[in-house]
Coordinates of C-alpha atoms and ligand atoms in Angstrom, one line a residue:
I1 CA 115.7 96.5 114.3
K2 CA 117.6 99.7 115.1
K3 CA 120.0 98.8 112.4
V4 CA 117.1 98.3 109.9
E5 CA 115.9 101.8 110.6
A6 CA 119.4 103.1 109.8
I7 CA 119.4 101.7 106.3
P8 CA 120.4 104.4 103.9
V9 CA 117.9 105.2 101.1
A10 CA 118.4 107.1 97.9
M11 CA 116.4 110.4 97.7
Y12 CA 116.7 113.0 94.9
G13 CA 114.6 116.3 95.0
G14 CA 112.4 115.0 97.8
R15 CA 111.5 111.8 95.9
H16 CA 112.8 108.3 96.8
H17 CA 114.5 106.2 94.2
V18 CA 113.7 102.5 94.4
T19 CA 114.8 99.5 92.3
M20 CA 111.9 97.6 90.7
L21 CA 112.6 94.0 89.7
P22 CA 109.4 92.8 87.9
G23 CA 110.7 89.2 87.5
G24 CA 108.7 86.6 85.5
G25 CA 105.1 85.4 85.3
I26 CA 102.6 87.9 86.8
G27 CA 105.4 90.1 88.1
P28 CA 105.4 92.7 85.3
E29 CA 101.6 93.2 85.3
L30 CA 101.6 93.5 89.1
M31 CA 104.3 96.1 89.0
G32 CA 102.2 98.1 86.5
Y33 CA 99.4 98.2 89.1
V34 CA 101.9 99.4 91.7
K35 CA 103.0 102.3 89.5
E36 CA 99.4 103.1 88.7
V37 CA 98.3 103.2 92.3
F38 CA 101.4 105.2 93.3
K39 CA 100.5 107.8 90.6
Y40 CA 97.0 108.3 92.1
A41 CA 98.2 108.3 95.7
G42 CA 100.9 110.8 94.9
A43 CA 103.6 108.6 96.4
P44 CA 106.9 110.4 96.0
V45 CA 108.8 107.4 94.7
D46 CA 110.5 106.9 91.3
F47 CA 111.3 103.4 90.1
E48 CA 114.5 102.2 88.4
V49 CA 113.1 99.1 86.6
V50 CA 115.6 96.3 86.0
D51 CA 114.6 93.3 84.0
I52 CA 116.7 90.3 84.8
G53 CA 117.1 88.0 81.9
D54 CA 119.5 85.1 81.5
E55 CA 122.7 87.2 81.4
N56 CA 124.9 87.4 84.5
S57 CA 125.3 91.1 83.7
D58 CA 121.6 91.6 84.4
L59 CA 122.0 90.3 87.9
D60 CA 125.1 92.4 88.5
Y61 CA 123.2 95.5 87.3
A62 CA 120.3 94.7 89.6
L63 CA 122.6 94.4 92.6
T64 CA 124.4 97.6 91.8
S65 CA 121.0 99.4 91.5
I66 CA 119.8 98.0 94.9
K67 CA 123.1 98.9 96.5
R68 CA 122.7 102.4 95.2
N69 CA 119.1 102.8 96.1
G70 CA 119.0 100.8 99.3
V71 CA 115.5 99.5 98.7
A72 CA 113.8 97.3 96.1
I73 CA 110.4 95.9 95.2
K74 CA 110.6 92.5 93.5
G75 CA 108.6 89.8 91.7
N76 CA 109.9 86.3 91.5
I77 CA 112.8 85.9 89.0
E78 CA 112.6 82.6 87.0
T79 CA 115.8 80.5 86.9
K80 CA 115.0 78.2 83.9
S81 CA 118.1 75.9 84.1
E82 CA 117.9 72.8 86.2
S83 CA 121.7 72.5 86.4
A84 CA 123.1 72.6 89.9
S85 CA 125.8 75.0 88.8
V86 CA 123.1 77.7 87.8
V87 CA 122.0 79.3 91.1
S88 CA 118.6 80.8 91.7
R89 CA 118.9 84.6 91.1
N90 CA 116.4 85.1 93.9
V91 CA 118.7 83.3 96.3
A92 CA 121.8 85.0 94.9
I93 CA 120.2 88.5 95.5
R94 CA 119.3 87.7 99.1
N95 CA 122.8 86.3 99.8
E96 CA 124.8 89.0 98.0
L97 CA 122.9 91.7 99.9
D98 CA 123.0 89.7 103.1
L99 CA 119.2 90.0 103.6
Y100 CA 119.4 87.6 106.5
V101 CA 115.8 87.8 107.7
N102 CA 112.4 87.5 106.0
I103 CA 109.3 88.6 107.8
L104 CA 105.8 87.6 106.8
H105 CA 103.0 89.1 108.9
C106 CA 100.1 86.8 108.3
K107 CA 97.0 88.7 109.3
S108 CA 93.5 87.7 108.2
Y109 CA 91.5 90.1 106.1
P110 CA 87.9 90.2 107.5
G111 CA 85.5 89.5 104.6
V112 CA 87.9 87.3 102.6
P113 CA 86.8 83.7 102.5
A114 CA 89.4 81.6 104.3
R115 CA 89.9 78.3 106.0
Q116 CA 90.8 79.9 109.3
K117 CA 89.6 83.3 110.6
D118 CA 91.3 86.0 112.8
I119 CA 94.8 84.8 112.3
D120 CA 97.6 87.1 113.3
I121 CA 101.0 85.3 113.1
V122 CA 104.4 86.7 112.3
I123 CA 106.8 84.3 110.6
I124 CA 110.4 85.3 110.9
R125 CA 112.7 83.2 108.7
Q126 CA 116.4 82.9 108.3
N127 CA 116.8 84.0 104.7
T128 CA 120.3 83.2 103.5
E129 CA 121.6 79.8 104.6
G130 CA 120.1 76.5 105.9
E131 CA 118.8 74.3 103.1
Y132 CA 119.2 77.1 100.6
A133 CA 123.0 77.0 100.9
M134 CA 122.9 75.6 97.3
L135 CA 125.8 73.3 98.1
E136 CA 124.8 70.1 96.3
H137 CA 127.0 67.5 94.6
E138 CA 126.9 64.0 93.3
S139 CA 129.7 62.3 95.3
V140 CA 129.5 59.1 93.3
D141 CA 127.0 58.0 90.7
G142 CA 123.5 57.8 92.2
V143 CA 124.5 59.5 95.5
V144 CA 123.8 63.1 96.0
E145 CA 124.7 65.2 99.0
S146 CA 123.1 68.5 99.9
M147 CA 124.5 70.6 102.7
K148 CA 122.3 72.5 105.1
V149 CA 124.4 75.2 106.7
V150 CA 123.5 76.7 110.1
T151 CA 125.8 79.2 111.7
E152 CA 125.6 80.6 115.2
S153 CA 126.1 84.1 114.1
N154 CA 123.1 84.0 111.7
S155 CA 120.9 82.1 114.1
D156 CA 121.8 84.7 116.8
R157 CA 120.8 87.7 114.6
V158 CA 117.6 86.1 113.4
A159 CA 116.6 85.3 117.0
R160 CA 117.5 88.7 118.2
F161 CA 115.6 90.3 115.3
A162 CA 112.5 88.2 116.3
F163 CA 112.7 89.1 120.0
E164 CA 113.2 92.8 119.2
Y165 CA 110.3 92.7 116.8
A166 CA 108.1 91.1 119.5
K167 CA 109.1 93.7 122.0
K168 CA 108.6 96.6 119.7
N169 CA 105.2 95.3 118.4
G170 CA 103.7 94.3 121.7
R171 CA 103.8 90.6 120.8
K172 CA 103.8 88.1 123.7
R173 CA 105.5 84.9 122.6
V174 CA 108.2 83.7 120.2
T175 CA 108.2 80.0 119.1
T176 CA 111.3 78.4 117.6
I177 CA 110.3 75.8 114.9
H178 CA 112.9 73.1 114.4
K179 CA 113.7 69.4 113.8
A180 CA 116.4 69.2 116.4
N181 CA 115.3 65.7 117.4
I182 CA 116.7 64.5 114.1
M183 CA 119.1 67.3 112.9
K184 CA 120.8 67.5 116.2
L185 CA 123.7 69.6 115.2
S186 CA 122.2 72.0 112.6
D187 CA 118.7 72.6 114.1
G188 CA 120.2 71.9 117.5
L189 CA 122.4 75.0 117.1
F190 CA 119.5 77.1 115.8
L191 CA 117.3 76.0 118.8
E192 CA 120.0 76.5 121.4
T193 CA 120.9 79.9 120.1
S194 CA 117.3 81.1 120.2
R195 CA 117.0 79.7 123.8
R196 CA 120.2 81.7 124.7
V197 CA 118.9 84.9 123.1
A198 CA 115.5 84.4 124.8
K199 CA 117.2 84.9 128.2
D200 CA 117.9 88.5 127.2
Y201 CA 114.1 89.1 126.8
P202 CA 112.4 87.8 130.0
E203 CA 109.2 89.8 129.2
I204 CA 108.6 87.7 126.1
E205 CA 107.6 84.0 126.5
H206 CA 109.7 81.6 124.5
N207 CA 108.8 78.0 123.5
D208 CA 109.7 75.6 120.7
M209 CA 107.9 73.1 118.5
I210 CA 109.0 70.4 116.0
I211 CA 108.2 71.4 112.4
D212 CA 106.0 68.3 111.8
N213 CA 103.8 69.1 114.8
C214 CA 103.9 72.8 113.9
C215 CA 102.3 72.1 110.4
M216 CA 99.5 70.0 112.1
Q217 CA 98.9 72.7 114.8
L218 CA 98.9 75.4 112.1
V219 CA 96.0 73.9 110.2
S220 CA 94.1 72.8 113.3
K221 CA 94.8 75.4 116.0
P222 CA 96.7 78.3 114.4
H223 CA 95.6 80.9 117.0
Q224 CA 98.1 79.6 119.5
F225 CA 101.0 81.1 117.4
D226 CA 102.3 84.6 117.8
V227 CA 105.8 85.2 116.5
M228 CA 107.6 82.2 115.0
I229 CA 111.2 81.8 114.0
M230 CA 112.7 79.1 111.9
T231 CA 115.4 78.1 109.3
N232 CA 115.1 78.9 105.6
L233 CA 113.2 75.9 104.1
Y234 CA 110.8 75.4 107.1
G235 CA 110.1 79.2 106.7
S236 CA 109.1 78.8 103.1
I237 CA 106.8 75.8 103.8
V238 CA 105.2 77.3 106.9
S239 CA 104.7 80.7 105.1
N240 CA 102.9 78.8 102.3
V241 CA 100.7 76.9 104.8
V242 CA 99.6 80.1 106.6
C243 CA 99.0 82.0 103.4
G244 CA 96.9 79.1 102.3
L245 CA 94.9 79.3 105.5
I246 CA 94.3 83.0 105.1
G247 CA 93.4 83.2 101.4
G248 CA 96.2 82.0 99.2
A249 CA 99.3 83.3 97.4
G250 CA 97.7 86.6 96.2
L251 CA 97.1 88.4 99.5
L252 CA 100.2 88.7 101.7
S253 CA 103.5 90.5 101.3
G254 CA 106.9 89.7 102.7
K255 CA 109.8 91.8 103.8
N256 CA 113.5 91.0 103.4
Y257 CA 115.9 92.9 105.7
G258 CA 119.7 92.9 106.2
D259 CA 121.8 95.5 108.0
H260 CA 122.0 97.7 104.8
Y261 CA 119.3 96.9 102.3
A262 CA 115.6 96.0 102.2
I263 CA 113.5 94.1 99.5
F264 CA 109.7 94.0 99.5
E265 CA 107.9 91.2 97.6
P266 CA 104.8 89.0 97.6
G267 CA 104.9 86.7 100.7
T268 CA 104.9 83.3 98.9
R269 CA 107.3 84.5 96.2
N270 CA 105.4 82.6 93.4
T271 CA 105.9 83.3 89.8
G272 CA 102.3 82.7 88.8
T273 CA 103.3 81.9 85.2
A274 CA 100.1 79.9 84.5
I275 CA 97.9 82.9 85.1
A276 CA 100.1 85.6 83.6
G277 CA 98.5 87.9 81.0
K278 CA 95.0 86.8 81.8
N279 CA 94.0 89.7 84.0
I280 CA 93.1 87.4 86.9
A281 CA 96.1 87.6 89.2
N282 CA 95.4 89.0 92.6
P283 CA 97.2 92.4 92.8
I284 CA 96.9 92.7 96.6
A285 CA 100.1 90.9 97.6
M286 CA 102.3 93.1 95.4
L287 CA 100.4 96.2 96.4
S288 CA 100.8 95.3 100.1
A289 CA 104.5 94.9 99.4
S290 CA 104.5 98.4 98.0
V291 CA 102.7 99.6 101.2
D292 CA 105.4 97.9 103.3
M293 CA 108.0 99.7 101.2
L294 CA 106.3 103.1 101.7
N295 CA 106.3 102.5 105.5
H296 CA 110.0 101.6 105.4
L297 CA 110.8 104.8 103.5
G298 CA 108.8 106.9 106.0
H299 CA 105.9 107.7 103.8
V300 CA 103.5 106.5 106.4
Q301 CA 100.5 108.6 105.2
H302 CA 100.8 107.4 101.6
A303 CA 101.1 103.9 103.0
E304 CA 98.0 104.3 105.1
L305 CA 96.0 105.8 102.2
I306 CA 96.7 102.8 100.0
Q307 CA 96.3 100.3 102.8
R308 CA 92.8 101.7 103.7
A309 CA 91.8 101.6 100.0
I310 CA 92.9 97.9 99.8
E311 CA 91.0 97.0 102.9
K312 CA 87.8 98.8 101.7
T313 CA 88.1 97.1 98.3
I314 CA 88.5 93.5 99.6
C315 CA 86.9 93.6 103.0
E316 CA 83.9 95.9 102.4
D317 CA 83.2 96.0 98.7
K318 CA 84.4 92.4 98.3
I319 CA 85.9 92.9 94.9
H320 CA 87.7 89.6 94.7
T321 CA 89.7 87.9 92.0
P322 CA 89.1 84.2 91.2
D323 CA 91.8 82.9 93.7
L324 CA 89.5 84.3 96.5
G325 CA 86.4 82.8 94.9
G326 CA 85.3 86.0 93.2
S327 CA 84.9 86.9 89.5
A328 CA 86.6 90.3 89.4
R329 CA 89.5 91.0 87.1
S330 CA 92.8 92.2 88.4
T331 CA 92.1 95.6 86.8
D332 CA 88.7 95.8 88.6
V333 CA 90.4 95.4 92.0
V334 CA 93.0 98.1 91.1
Q335 CA 90.4 100.5 89.7
R336 CA 88.3 100.2 92.9
I337 CA 91.5 100.8 95.0
I338 CA 92.2 103.9 92.9
D339 CA 88.5 105.1 93.3
H340 CA 88.9 104.8 97.1
I341 CA 92.2 106.7 97.0
L342 CA 90.5 109.5 95.0
Q343 CA 87.6 109.7 97.4
A344 CA 89.7 109.5 100.6
D345 CA 89.1 112.3 103.1
I346 CA 92.6 112.1 104.4
R347 CA 95.3 113.2 101.9
P348 CA 99.0 113.0 102.5
W349 CA 99.6 116.2 100.4
Ligands
LIG1 P1 103.1 79.2 91.1 O1 103.7 80.5 90.6 O2 102.6 78.2 90.2 O3 101.9 79.7 92.2 C1 101.3 78.7 93.0 C2 99.8 78.9 92.9 O4 99.4 80.2 93.4 C3 99.3 78.9 91.5 O5 98.0 78.2 91.4 C4 99.1 80.3 91.1 O6 98.2 80.6 90.1 C5 98.7 80.9 92.4 N1 99.1 82.4 92.6 C6 100.4 82.8 92.7 N2 100.3 84.2 92.8 C7 99.0 84.5 92.6 C8 98.3 85.8 92.6 N3 98.9 87.0 92.7 N4 97.0 85.8 92.4 C9 96.3 84.6 92.2 N5 96.9 83.4 92.3 C10 98.3 83.4 92.5 O7 104.1 78.6 92.2 P2 105.1 77.5 92.2 O8 104.7 76.4 91.2 O9 105.3 77.1 93.6 O10 106.4 78.1 91.7 C11 106.7 78.7 90.4 C12 108.1 79.1 90.4 O11 108.4 80.0 91.4 C13 109.1 78.0 90.5 O12 110.1 78.1 89.5 C14 109.6 78.1 91.9 O13 111.0 77.8 91.9 C15 109.5 79.6 92.1 N6 109.4 79.9 93.5 C16 110.4 80.6 94.1 C17 110.3 80.9 95.4 C18 111.5 81.7 96.0 O14 111.6 81.7 97.2 N7 112.2 82.4 95.2 C19 109.2 80.5 96.2 C20 108.2 79.8 95.5 C21 108.3 79.5 94.2

């Protein structure tokens, strides 16, 4: 975590420069809301918008921009080809920037209809290897092999990140999620590494759970979980399960960290293509990602101003888009957030 705090960020004339990757589907409209809210909150951030199309040069430019700025906010980038030789640009960005950890803080919003209430779980996911190694090939006709890569070094830094996070944030327990009973070498290494790292943190309880049981426990008794660590694909699935319990894809944000760069995005990383352009997408996940980004940049008062406006809008006023069972349009939610910002008694400036 110390390393994360040391990430360099671009700042010119007192304003931060951040790369914005709108991506496909609902990404562009959600980014428009972020810009609008930042304008009214007076957030000292300028965006360098990079649209990633099908050209490889687009991806190169995005990477150059993030390396220059240190920080990005991102929607999901669509990779249309189904060919194994065309890699997901989302995965390519995370790998190229070595964003080895993804953090999803799944905290219930009071007042939002949900299957489970009062959830407060932190999912910490290995973000660059495992089942996302993208090493697949057809060895002979009709036989496909897919490599799941687990390394001790990456398992070690994810586990260490999780225990440091737990220590810093007053969390009590870290649970390693795995399938080491079947994947004895790969998940076995991940589990053993986390057990070894746990010994350096005697004040934090450590236990482990098999992924299958974990999914059942999450939907039936989710309150037993505190901080969870897991490999890449389990992380994606478990994140989606918990987001579903709390209120769906439109609410929570996720953070991607490496030793040098940080990317903020909606927690479930969906494209939302089917609802794009209809003014019904929930803007909260992307706005929460922008709040995370402001906190990361040190603009804590602006972050708090926007966060409070979000909470008032969805918990007290209950201005909810259809995914939360409401009938508000995306722009109704954003407008109410802006109204709260304008009426706030605490101003960062
Ligand atoms: P999707 O984009 O269809 O979304 C799943 C559901 O959540 C849909 O019903 C959608 O309407 C809803 N939803 C998503 N965001 C919402 C919002 N802000 N407000 C209200 N409802 C919202 O997801 P799907 O089918 O899983 O994936 C679509 C594409 O995204 C695929 O190409 C997939 O590969 C990619 N994807 C990439 C991920 C990554 O890690 N890069 C993770 C998940 C999906």
